[in-house]
Amino acid sequence: MKHLLAIDGLSRDEIEAILDRAESFAEVGRRDIKKVPTLRGRTVVTLFYESSTRTSSSFELAAKRLSADLVSVKAAGSSVDKGESLKDTVATLSAYDPAAIVIRHPYAGAAQMVAGWTAAAVINAGDGKHEHPSQALLDVYTLRRRLGSLDGKRIWIVGDVLHSRVARSNLIAFQRMGAEVTVCGPPTLIPRGIEELGCEVSHSLERLGEADVVYALRMQQERMSESFVPSLREYAATFQIDTRRLNPRQLLMHPGPVNRGVELSGEAIDSPQSLIAEQVAAGLVVRMAILYELLAGSERPAPVSDDEPSPTPIGQPA
Ligand code: CP
């Protein structure tokens, strides 16, 4: 594996291998000194054009726990504010000869483009509404630890599916691991034709009791250019997951950040069925495993695209 751009490109065996590796890093996390020398002398760059708490902090900590040198760039406050393009920013950071660039960007396909501009391994930390593969891997890891296997499990993904890269990546990953997936939300927030990905669609929570796992999604108001629901209050009345709608044998997940009181009630978030804190903890070991799989013992990968050659780094002679 040269890059991690989408979950779609991973087989079940490749997913299992990353999760098995993450299990071994969980053991490192229980040691007094939570560090291994695997990536000593290698550099990891994180480059975030959108807000993040979980993904950015866990990739940063994962790189440090593997002993890599770390450069963290947030677009806000960087030379992006002065108008520097994505391509020039990548060329600039590539001049440090990083082993990996972790990129989050609002444009679907941005990570794929970056892979064509750098010799570093590229990890997609979320590109617009397209994919968030490391989130899907950490969610599968969390469920595998709880349930042993996802085979035959029924998972309902509830909420703003239309604007969610997590929904897309998780739908693919959960099914690849043997689960049956239903997506649920108002018709305005379910992409037309999503059944073609092999899932069922529901526009009400009536059959929610069938689910083994309820995976709630954030209402992504920052990606909504028009009104998709009459009001958040009315959306919550119909689709909020609360302890009345959740039965005690069901597991509850959410990628975070949560709009408390909108897609989830406070009581549901804090209930014993909630795996939200476990998901965050899993993010660290799974992202260590991703960095390990891409970088440990590997030669530097060639650019993805032949027609998008690596640019001459800024400030270097052509
Ligand atoms: N789930 C997730 O991607 O969270 P952040 O936006 O905090 O990284």
PDB file of N, CA, C and O and ligand atoms in Angstrom, residues 51-56 104 132 135 166 255-257, ligand 1:
ATOM      1  N   SER A  51     -11.145  22.382   9.994  1.00  0.00           N
ATOM      2  CA  SER A  51     -11.022  22.194  11.445  1.00  0.00           C
ATOM      3  C   SER A  51     -10.963  20.719  11.804  1.00  0.00           C
ATOM      4  O   SER A  51     -11.566  19.881  11.126  1.00  0.00           O
ATOM      5  N   SER A  52     -10.252  20.420  12.863  1.00  0.00           N
ATOM      6  CA  SER A  52     -10.170  19.043  13.356  1.00  0.00           C
ATOM      7  C   SER A  52      -9.651  19.071  14.783  1.00  0.00           C
ATOM      8  O   SER A  52      -8.774  19.866  15.122  1.00  0.00           O
ATOM      9  N   THR A  53     -10.195  18.204  15.594  1.00  0.00           N
ATOM     10  CA  THR A  53      -9.604  17.938  16.917  1.00  0.00           C
ATOM     11  C   THR A  53      -9.062  16.510  16.949  1.00  0.00           C
ATOM     12  O   THR A  53      -7.876  16.276  17.186  1.00  0.00           O
ATOM     13  N   ARG A  54      -9.934  15.538  16.648  1.00  0.00           N
ATOM     14  CA  ARG A  54      -9.571  14.124  16.813  1.00  0.00           C
ATOM     15  C   ARG A  54      -8.536  13.654  15.789  1.00  0.00           C
ATOM     16  O   ARG A  54      -7.506  13.065  16.154  1.00  0.00           O
ATOM     17  N   THR A  55      -8.819  13.902  14.522  1.00  0.00           N
ATOM     18  CA  THR A  55      -7.954  13.352  13.468  1.00  0.00           C
ATOM     19  C   THR A  55      -6.572  13.988  13.535  1.00  0.00           C
ATOM     20  O   THR A  55      -5.553  13.293  13.450  1.00  0.00           O
ATOM     21  N   SER A  56      -6.526  15.314  13.691  1.00  0.00           N
ATOM     22  CA  SER A  56      -5.220  15.980  13.724  1.00  0.00           C
ATOM     23  C   SER A  56      -4.432  15.560  14.965  1.00  0.00           C
ATOM     24  O   SER A  56      -3.265  15.166  14.868  1.00  0.00           O
ATOM     25  N   ARG A 104      -6.077  17.012   5.130  1.00  0.00           N
ATOM     26  CA  ARG A 104      -7.539  17.223   5.178  1.00  0.00           C
ATOM     27  C   ARG A 104      -7.839  18.469   4.364  1.00  0.00           C
ATOM     28  O   ARG A 104      -7.180  19.503   4.537  1.00  0.00           O
ATOM     29  N   HIS A 132     -13.226   9.426   4.315  1.00  0.00           N
ATOM     30  CA  HIS A 132     -12.464   9.632   5.555  1.00  0.00           C
ATOM     31  C   HIS A 132     -12.012   8.234   5.991  1.00  0.00           C
ATOM     32  O   HIS A 132     -12.533   7.657   6.947  1.00  0.00           O
ATOM     33  N   GLN A 135     -11.072   7.174   9.630  1.00  0.00           N
ATOM     34  CA  GLN A 135     -12.231   7.114  10.530  1.00  0.00           C
ATOM     35  C   GLN A 135     -12.920   5.758  10.394  1.00  0.00           C
ATOM     36  O   GLN A 135     -13.282   5.123  11.395  1.00  0.00           O
ATOM     37  N   VAL A 166     -17.751  10.418   6.243  1.00  0.00           N
ATOM     38  CA  VAL A 166     -17.690   9.273   7.160  1.00  0.00           C
ATOM     39  C   VAL A 166     -18.730   8.224   6.745  1.00  0.00           C
ATOM     40  O   VAL A 166     -18.445   7.018   6.719  1.00  0.00           O
ATOM     41  N   PRO A 255     -18.930   9.812  14.969  1.00  0.00           N
ATOM     42  CA  PRO A 255     -17.525  10.134  14.679  1.00  0.00           C
ATOM     43  C   PRO A 255     -17.016  11.351  15.437  1.00  0.00           C
ATOM     44  O   PRO A 255     -15.801  11.541  15.545  1.00  0.00           O
ATOM     45  N   GLY A 256     -17.927  12.175  15.943  1.00  0.00           N
ATOM     46  CA  GLY A 256     -17.536  13.418  16.586  1.00  0.00           C
ATOM     47  C   GLY A 256     -17.137  14.453  15.531  1.00  0.00           C
ATOM     48  O   GLY A 256     -16.730  14.075  14.436  1.00  0.00           O
ATOM     49  N   PRO A 257     -17.217  15.735  15.837  1.00  0.00           N
ATOM     50  CA  PRO A 257     -17.827  16.285  17.053  1.00  0.00           C
ATOM     51  C   PRO A 257     -19.350  16.164  17.014  1.00  0.00           C
ATOM     52  O   PRO A 257     -19.939  16.212  15.937  1.00  0.00           O
TER      53      PRO A 257
HETATM   54  N1   CP B   1     -14.229  12.518  13.355  1.00  0.00           N
HETATM   55  C1   CP B   1     -13.418  13.529  12.997  1.00  0.00           C
HETATM   56  O1   CP B   1     -12.894  13.561  11.860  1.00  0.00           O
HETATM   57  O2   CP B   1     -13.242  14.454  13.964  1.00  0.00           O
HETATM   58  P1   CP B   1     -12.339  15.785  13.822  1.00  0.00           P
HETATM   59  O3   CP B   1     -13.026  16.665  12.807  1.00  0.00           O
HETATM   60  O4   CP B   1     -12.311  16.356  15.214  1.00  0.00           O
HETATM   61  O5   CP B   1     -10.989  15.359  13.330  1.00  0.00           O
END
